Coordinates of C-alpha atoms in Angstrom, one line a residue:
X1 CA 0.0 0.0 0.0
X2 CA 1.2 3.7 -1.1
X3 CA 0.0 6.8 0.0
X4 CA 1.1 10.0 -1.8
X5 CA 0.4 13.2 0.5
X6 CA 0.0 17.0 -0.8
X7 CA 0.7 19.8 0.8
X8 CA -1.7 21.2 2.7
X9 CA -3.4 24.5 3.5
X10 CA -1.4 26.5 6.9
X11 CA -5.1 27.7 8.2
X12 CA -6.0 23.7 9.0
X13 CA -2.3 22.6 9.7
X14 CA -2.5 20.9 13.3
X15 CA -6.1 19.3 12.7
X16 CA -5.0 18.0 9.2
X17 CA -1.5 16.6 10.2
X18 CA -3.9 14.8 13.4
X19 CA -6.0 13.2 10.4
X20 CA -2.8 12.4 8.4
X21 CA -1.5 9.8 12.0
X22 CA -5.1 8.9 12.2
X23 CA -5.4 7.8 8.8
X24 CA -2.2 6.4 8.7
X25 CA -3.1 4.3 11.8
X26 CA -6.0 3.1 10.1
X27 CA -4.6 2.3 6.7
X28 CA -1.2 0.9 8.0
X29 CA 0.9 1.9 4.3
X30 CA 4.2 0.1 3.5
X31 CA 5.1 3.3 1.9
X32 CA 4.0 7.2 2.2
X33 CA 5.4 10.0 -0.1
X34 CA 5.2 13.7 0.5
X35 CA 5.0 16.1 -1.7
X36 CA 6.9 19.2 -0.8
X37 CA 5.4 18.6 2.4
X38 CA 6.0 22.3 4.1
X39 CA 2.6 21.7 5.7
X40 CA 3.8 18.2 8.0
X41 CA 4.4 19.5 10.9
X42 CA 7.3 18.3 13.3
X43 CA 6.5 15.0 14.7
X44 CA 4.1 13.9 12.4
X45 CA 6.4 12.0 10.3
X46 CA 8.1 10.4 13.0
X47 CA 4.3 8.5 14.5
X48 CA 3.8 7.8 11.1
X49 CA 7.0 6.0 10.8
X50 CA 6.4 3.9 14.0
X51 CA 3.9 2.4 12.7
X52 CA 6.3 0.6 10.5
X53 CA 5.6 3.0 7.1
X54 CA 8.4 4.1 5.0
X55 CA 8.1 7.7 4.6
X56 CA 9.4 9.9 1.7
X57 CA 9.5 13.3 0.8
X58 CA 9.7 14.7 -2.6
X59 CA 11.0 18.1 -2.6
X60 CA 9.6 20.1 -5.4
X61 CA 10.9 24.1 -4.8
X62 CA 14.0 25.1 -2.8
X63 CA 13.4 23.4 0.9
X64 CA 14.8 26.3 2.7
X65 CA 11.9 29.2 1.8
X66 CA 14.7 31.8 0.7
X67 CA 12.1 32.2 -2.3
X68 CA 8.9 31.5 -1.0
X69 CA 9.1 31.6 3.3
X70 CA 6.2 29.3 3.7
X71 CA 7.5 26.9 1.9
X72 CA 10.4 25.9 4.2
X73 CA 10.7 22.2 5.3
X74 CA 11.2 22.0 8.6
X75 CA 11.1 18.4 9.2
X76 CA 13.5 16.7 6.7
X77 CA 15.5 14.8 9.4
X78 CA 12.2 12.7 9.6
X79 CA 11.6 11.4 6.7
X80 CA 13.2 8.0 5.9
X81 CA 14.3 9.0 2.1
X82 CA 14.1 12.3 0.2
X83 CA 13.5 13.2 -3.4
X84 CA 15.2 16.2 -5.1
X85 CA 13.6 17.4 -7.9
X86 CA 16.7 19.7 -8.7
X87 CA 20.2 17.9 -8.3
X88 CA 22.1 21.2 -7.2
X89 CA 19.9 20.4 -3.9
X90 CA 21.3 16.8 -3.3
X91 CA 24.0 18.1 -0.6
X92 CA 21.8 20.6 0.6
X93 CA 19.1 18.4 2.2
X94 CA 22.1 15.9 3.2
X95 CA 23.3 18.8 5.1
X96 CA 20.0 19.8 6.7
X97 CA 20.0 15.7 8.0
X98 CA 17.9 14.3 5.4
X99 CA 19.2 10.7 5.3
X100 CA 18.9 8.6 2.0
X101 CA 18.8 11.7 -0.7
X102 CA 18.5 11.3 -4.4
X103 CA 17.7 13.6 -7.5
X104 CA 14.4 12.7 -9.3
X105 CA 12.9 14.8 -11.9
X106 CA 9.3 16.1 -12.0
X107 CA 7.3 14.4 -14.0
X108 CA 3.4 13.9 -15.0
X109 CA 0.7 11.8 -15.3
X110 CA 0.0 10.6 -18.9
X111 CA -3.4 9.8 -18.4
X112 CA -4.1 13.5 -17.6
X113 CA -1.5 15.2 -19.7
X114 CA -2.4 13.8 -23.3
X115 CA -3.1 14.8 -27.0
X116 CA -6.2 15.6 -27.3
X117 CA -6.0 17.0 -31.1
X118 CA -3.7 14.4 -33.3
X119 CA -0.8 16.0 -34.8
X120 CA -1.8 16.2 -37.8
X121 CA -5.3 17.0 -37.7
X122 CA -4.5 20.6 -35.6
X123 CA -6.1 24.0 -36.1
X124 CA -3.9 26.6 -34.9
X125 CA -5.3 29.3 -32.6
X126 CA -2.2 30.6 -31.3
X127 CA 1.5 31.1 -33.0
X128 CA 2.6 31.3 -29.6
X129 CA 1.5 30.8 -25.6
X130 CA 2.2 31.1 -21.9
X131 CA 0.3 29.2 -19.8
X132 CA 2.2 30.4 -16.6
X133 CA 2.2 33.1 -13.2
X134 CA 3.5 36.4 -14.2
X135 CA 7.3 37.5 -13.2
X136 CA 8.8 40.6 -14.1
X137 CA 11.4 38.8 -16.0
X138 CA 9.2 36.8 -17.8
X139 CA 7.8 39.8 -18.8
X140 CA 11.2 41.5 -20.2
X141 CA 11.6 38.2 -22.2
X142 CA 7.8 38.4 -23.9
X143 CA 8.1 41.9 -24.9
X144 CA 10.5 41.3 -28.1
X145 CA 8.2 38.7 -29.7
X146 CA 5.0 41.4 -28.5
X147 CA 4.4 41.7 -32.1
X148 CA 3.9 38.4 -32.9
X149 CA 0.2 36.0 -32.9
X150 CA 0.7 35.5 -28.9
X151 CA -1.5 34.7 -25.6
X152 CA -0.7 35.1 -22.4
X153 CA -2.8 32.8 -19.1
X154 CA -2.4 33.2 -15.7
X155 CA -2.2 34.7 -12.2
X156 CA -1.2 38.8 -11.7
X157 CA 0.0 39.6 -15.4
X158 CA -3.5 42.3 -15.5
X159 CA -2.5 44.0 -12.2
X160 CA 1.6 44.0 -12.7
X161 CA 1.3 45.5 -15.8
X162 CA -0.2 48.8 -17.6
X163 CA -2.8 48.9 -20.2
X164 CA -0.3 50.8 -22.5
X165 CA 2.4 47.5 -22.1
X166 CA 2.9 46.2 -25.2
X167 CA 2.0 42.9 -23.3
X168 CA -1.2 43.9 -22.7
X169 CA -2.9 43.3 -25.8
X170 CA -1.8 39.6 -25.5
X171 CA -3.4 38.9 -21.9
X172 CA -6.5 36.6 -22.0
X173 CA -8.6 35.9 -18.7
X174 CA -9.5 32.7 -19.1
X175 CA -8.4 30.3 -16.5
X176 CA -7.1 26.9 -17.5
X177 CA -6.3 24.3 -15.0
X178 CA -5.1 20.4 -15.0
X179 CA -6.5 18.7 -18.0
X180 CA -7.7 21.9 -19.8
X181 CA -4.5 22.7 -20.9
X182 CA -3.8 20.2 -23.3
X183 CA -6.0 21.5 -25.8
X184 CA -4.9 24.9 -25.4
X185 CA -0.8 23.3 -26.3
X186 CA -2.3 21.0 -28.9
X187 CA -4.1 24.4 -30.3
X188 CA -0.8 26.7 -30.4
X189 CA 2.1 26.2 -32.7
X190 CA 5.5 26.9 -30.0
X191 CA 4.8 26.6 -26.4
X192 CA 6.8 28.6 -24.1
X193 CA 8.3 27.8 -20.7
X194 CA 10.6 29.4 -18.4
X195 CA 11.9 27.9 -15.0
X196 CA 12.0 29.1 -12.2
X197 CA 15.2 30.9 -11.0
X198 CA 15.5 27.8 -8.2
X199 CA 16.2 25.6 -11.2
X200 CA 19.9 25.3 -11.5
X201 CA 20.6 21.6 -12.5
X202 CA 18.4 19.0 -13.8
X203 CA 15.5 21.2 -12.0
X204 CA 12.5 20.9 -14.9
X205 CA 9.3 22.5 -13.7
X206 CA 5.7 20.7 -14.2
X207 CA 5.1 22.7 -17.1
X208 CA 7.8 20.8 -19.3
X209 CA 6.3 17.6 -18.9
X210 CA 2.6 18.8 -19.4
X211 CA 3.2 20.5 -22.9
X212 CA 6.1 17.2 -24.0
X213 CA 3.1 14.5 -22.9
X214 CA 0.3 16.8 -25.0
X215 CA 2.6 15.8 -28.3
X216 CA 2.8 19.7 -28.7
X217 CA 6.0 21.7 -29.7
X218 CA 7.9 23.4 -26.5
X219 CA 10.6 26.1 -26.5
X220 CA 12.0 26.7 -22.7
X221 CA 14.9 28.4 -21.7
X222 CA 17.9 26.4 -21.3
X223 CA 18.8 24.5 -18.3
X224 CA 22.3 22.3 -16.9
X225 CA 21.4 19.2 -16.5
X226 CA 18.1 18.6 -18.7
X227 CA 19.7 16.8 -21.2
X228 CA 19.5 14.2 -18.4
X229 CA 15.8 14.2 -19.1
X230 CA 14.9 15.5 -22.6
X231 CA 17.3 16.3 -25.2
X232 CA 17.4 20.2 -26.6
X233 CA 16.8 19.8 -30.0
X234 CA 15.4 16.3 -30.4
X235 CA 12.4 16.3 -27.5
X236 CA 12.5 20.1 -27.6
X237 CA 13.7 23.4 -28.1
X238 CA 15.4 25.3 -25.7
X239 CA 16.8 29.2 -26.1
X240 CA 20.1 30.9 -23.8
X241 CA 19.2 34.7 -24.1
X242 CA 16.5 37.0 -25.4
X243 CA 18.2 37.3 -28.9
X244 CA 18.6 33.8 -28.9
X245 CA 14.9 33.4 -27.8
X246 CA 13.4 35.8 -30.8
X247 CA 15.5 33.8 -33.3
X248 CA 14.4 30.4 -32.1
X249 CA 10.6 31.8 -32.3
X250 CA 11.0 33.2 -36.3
X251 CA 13.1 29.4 -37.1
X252 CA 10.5 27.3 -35.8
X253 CA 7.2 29.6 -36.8
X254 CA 8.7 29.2 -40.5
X255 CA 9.6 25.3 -39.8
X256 CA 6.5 23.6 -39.2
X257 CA 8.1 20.0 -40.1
X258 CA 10.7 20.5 -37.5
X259 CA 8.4 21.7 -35.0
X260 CA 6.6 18.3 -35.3
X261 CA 9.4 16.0 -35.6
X262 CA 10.7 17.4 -32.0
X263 CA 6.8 17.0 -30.4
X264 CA 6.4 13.5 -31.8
X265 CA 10.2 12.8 -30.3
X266 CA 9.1 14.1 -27.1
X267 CA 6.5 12.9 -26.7
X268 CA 7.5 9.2 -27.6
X269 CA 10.2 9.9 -25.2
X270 CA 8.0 10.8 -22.1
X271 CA 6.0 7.7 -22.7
X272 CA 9.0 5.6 -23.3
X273 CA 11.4 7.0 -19.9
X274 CA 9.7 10.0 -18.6
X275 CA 6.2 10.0 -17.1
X276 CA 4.8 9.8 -13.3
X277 CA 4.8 6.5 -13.6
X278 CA 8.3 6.0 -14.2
X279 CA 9.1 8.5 -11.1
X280 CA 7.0 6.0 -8.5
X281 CA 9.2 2.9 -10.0
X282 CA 11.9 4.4 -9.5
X283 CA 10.8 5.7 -5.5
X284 CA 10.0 2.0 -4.8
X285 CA 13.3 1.1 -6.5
X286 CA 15.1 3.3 -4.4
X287 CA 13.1 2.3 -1.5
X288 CA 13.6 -1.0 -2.0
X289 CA 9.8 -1.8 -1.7
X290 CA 9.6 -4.1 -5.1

C-alpha cells in the first residue's frame, strides 16, 4: 500500500496533520510519499513511521523558503528517504540531516497530460502561448516577440502591468487548469516555458512535462542538467538569451516539419522514460519496496 500526501493549507495545519496519523493508523501503508510537504508538521512523520511506514518526501521548490518563506521544510531529518527534484539540492538536504537523498525529476501523469487533437489534424489558434504566473522577468523576455500572434494565461499579469504595455494586448482571462491545458498546447504552434530561477541543475518545472506528454511543440529556456531528461533539440527546443529566444521563435514559426518532428520525439520519449509513472518505480526502486 502507497500513500502520496499533498501539501496542505497552513489555516487547517494541526487538525490535518492529526487526520494524516489517524489515517495512517488506520490504513497501516508500506510506503508514504510527500509532496513538498512544508505543511507536516514536526512529529508527524516520526508517528507515522512507528507504525512501521516508510516515509518519503519529494522536494519540489527550494526546501529552505529563501524564495517562498512558507514553503520551508522544517522536518527533513524525519523522513526515511528524500527526493530532489533539482540535483544542485542533493548536498543541501544531506546537510539539513535528510538521510537517504536522491535527484528525481518532475514528471506527470499521462493519463491527464495527453493529445487531445492528433498532430496532424491541428487547427492553430495561437503562433505562440504562456500558460504560466507572471514574473517581471518573464515579462522582459515576452516583450521582443509582443508583435507576434501570442496569448498570455495566468495569475497577476493584468495587475503587474499597464494597459499601454505592449504585453497587454496579448493577456487573456481565461483560466485553465489540469487537463484543460492540453487543448490549449495542442491548439498553439510553440509553447513557451521558463523555470524558475530555483532551477539550477536538472530542476525541470511541471510545465515541461505537461506541454512534452500533450505531443505539442515546447521552446524553454535552457537549463544544466536537462539533457538528463529531454534532449534540446530532439524532444525540444530550448533558447540561452532573449536574442537567442526571438531567433528560435522566427526558425520554428517558418519550420512547421521541424516543430513536429521534435513534439512527436518528445513525446515518444516521455512515454517511453519520462512520465509519473516511471518516477513512482523508480521511488520504490530506491526504496527497495519491489
Amino acid at each position: 500500500h502507497i500513500v502520496i500526501v499533498l501539501s496542505i493549507d497552513h489555516s487547517t495545519n494541526k487538525l490535518l496533520n492529526r487526520l494524516l496519523i489517524r489515517k495512517a493508523r488506520r490504513f497501516r501503508p508500506d510506503l508514504m510519499v510527500v509532496i513538498k510537504g512544508e505543511s507536516i508538521t514536526s512529529g508527524t512523520i516520526s508517528a507515522i513511521r512507528r507504525l512501521g511506514t516508510v516515509a518519503a518526501d519529494w522536494v519540489i521548490d527550494e526546501p529552505t523558503g529563501i524564495y517562498y518563506p512558507a514553503g520551508k521544510i522544517t522536518n527533513l531529518p524525519e523522513y526515511d528517504y528524500l527526493f530532489s527534484f533539482d540535483n544542485s539540492y542533493v548536498p543541501l538536504l544531506r546537510k539539513l540531516g535528510g538521510k537517504n537523498v536522491s535527484f528525481l525529476p518532475i514528471s506527470v501523469d499521462e493519463t491527464v497530460f495527453h493529445e487531445t487533437v492528433p498532430l496532424n489534424e491541428r487547427n492553430y489558434t495561437s503562433d505562440i502561448s504562456f500558460i504560466g504566473t507572471y514574473w517581471p522577468v518573464r515579462a522582459d523576455l515576452f516583450r521582443t516577440i509582443a508583435d507576434k500572434n501570442f496569448r498570455i494565461y495566468g495569475p497577476h499579469w493584468k495587475k503587474n502591468l499597464k494597459p499601454e504595455d505592449p504585453l497587454f494586448p496579448h493577456l487573456d482571462d481565461t483560466k485553465i487548469n489540469g487537463d484543460e491545458a492540453c487543448p490549449a498546447f495542442n491548439r498553439t504552434k510553440i509553447n513557451l516555458n521558463q523555470t524558475h530561477q530555483h532551477a539550477v541543475d536538472g530542476g525541470i518545472n511541471l510545465r515541461i512535462p505537461e506541454i512534452i506528454a500533450t505531443r505539442s511543440f515546447l521552446l524553454t529556456n535552457h537549463l544544466k542538467g536537462l539533457e538528463k531528461i529531454f534532449v534540446p533539440g530532439k524532444h525540444l527546443a530550448t533558447y540561452t538569451s532573449p536574442a537567442d529566444f526571438k531567433r528560435k521563435i522566427d526558425y520554428y514559426l517558418s519550420h512547421s516539419d521541424e516543430r513536429d518532428k521534435i513534439a512527436n520525439a518528445g513525446y515518444e520519449h516521455f512515454l517511453k522514460h519520462q512520465t509519473l509513472r516511471h518516477r513512482i518505480r523508480d521511488i520504490l526502486h530506491i526504496t527497495k519496496l519491489t
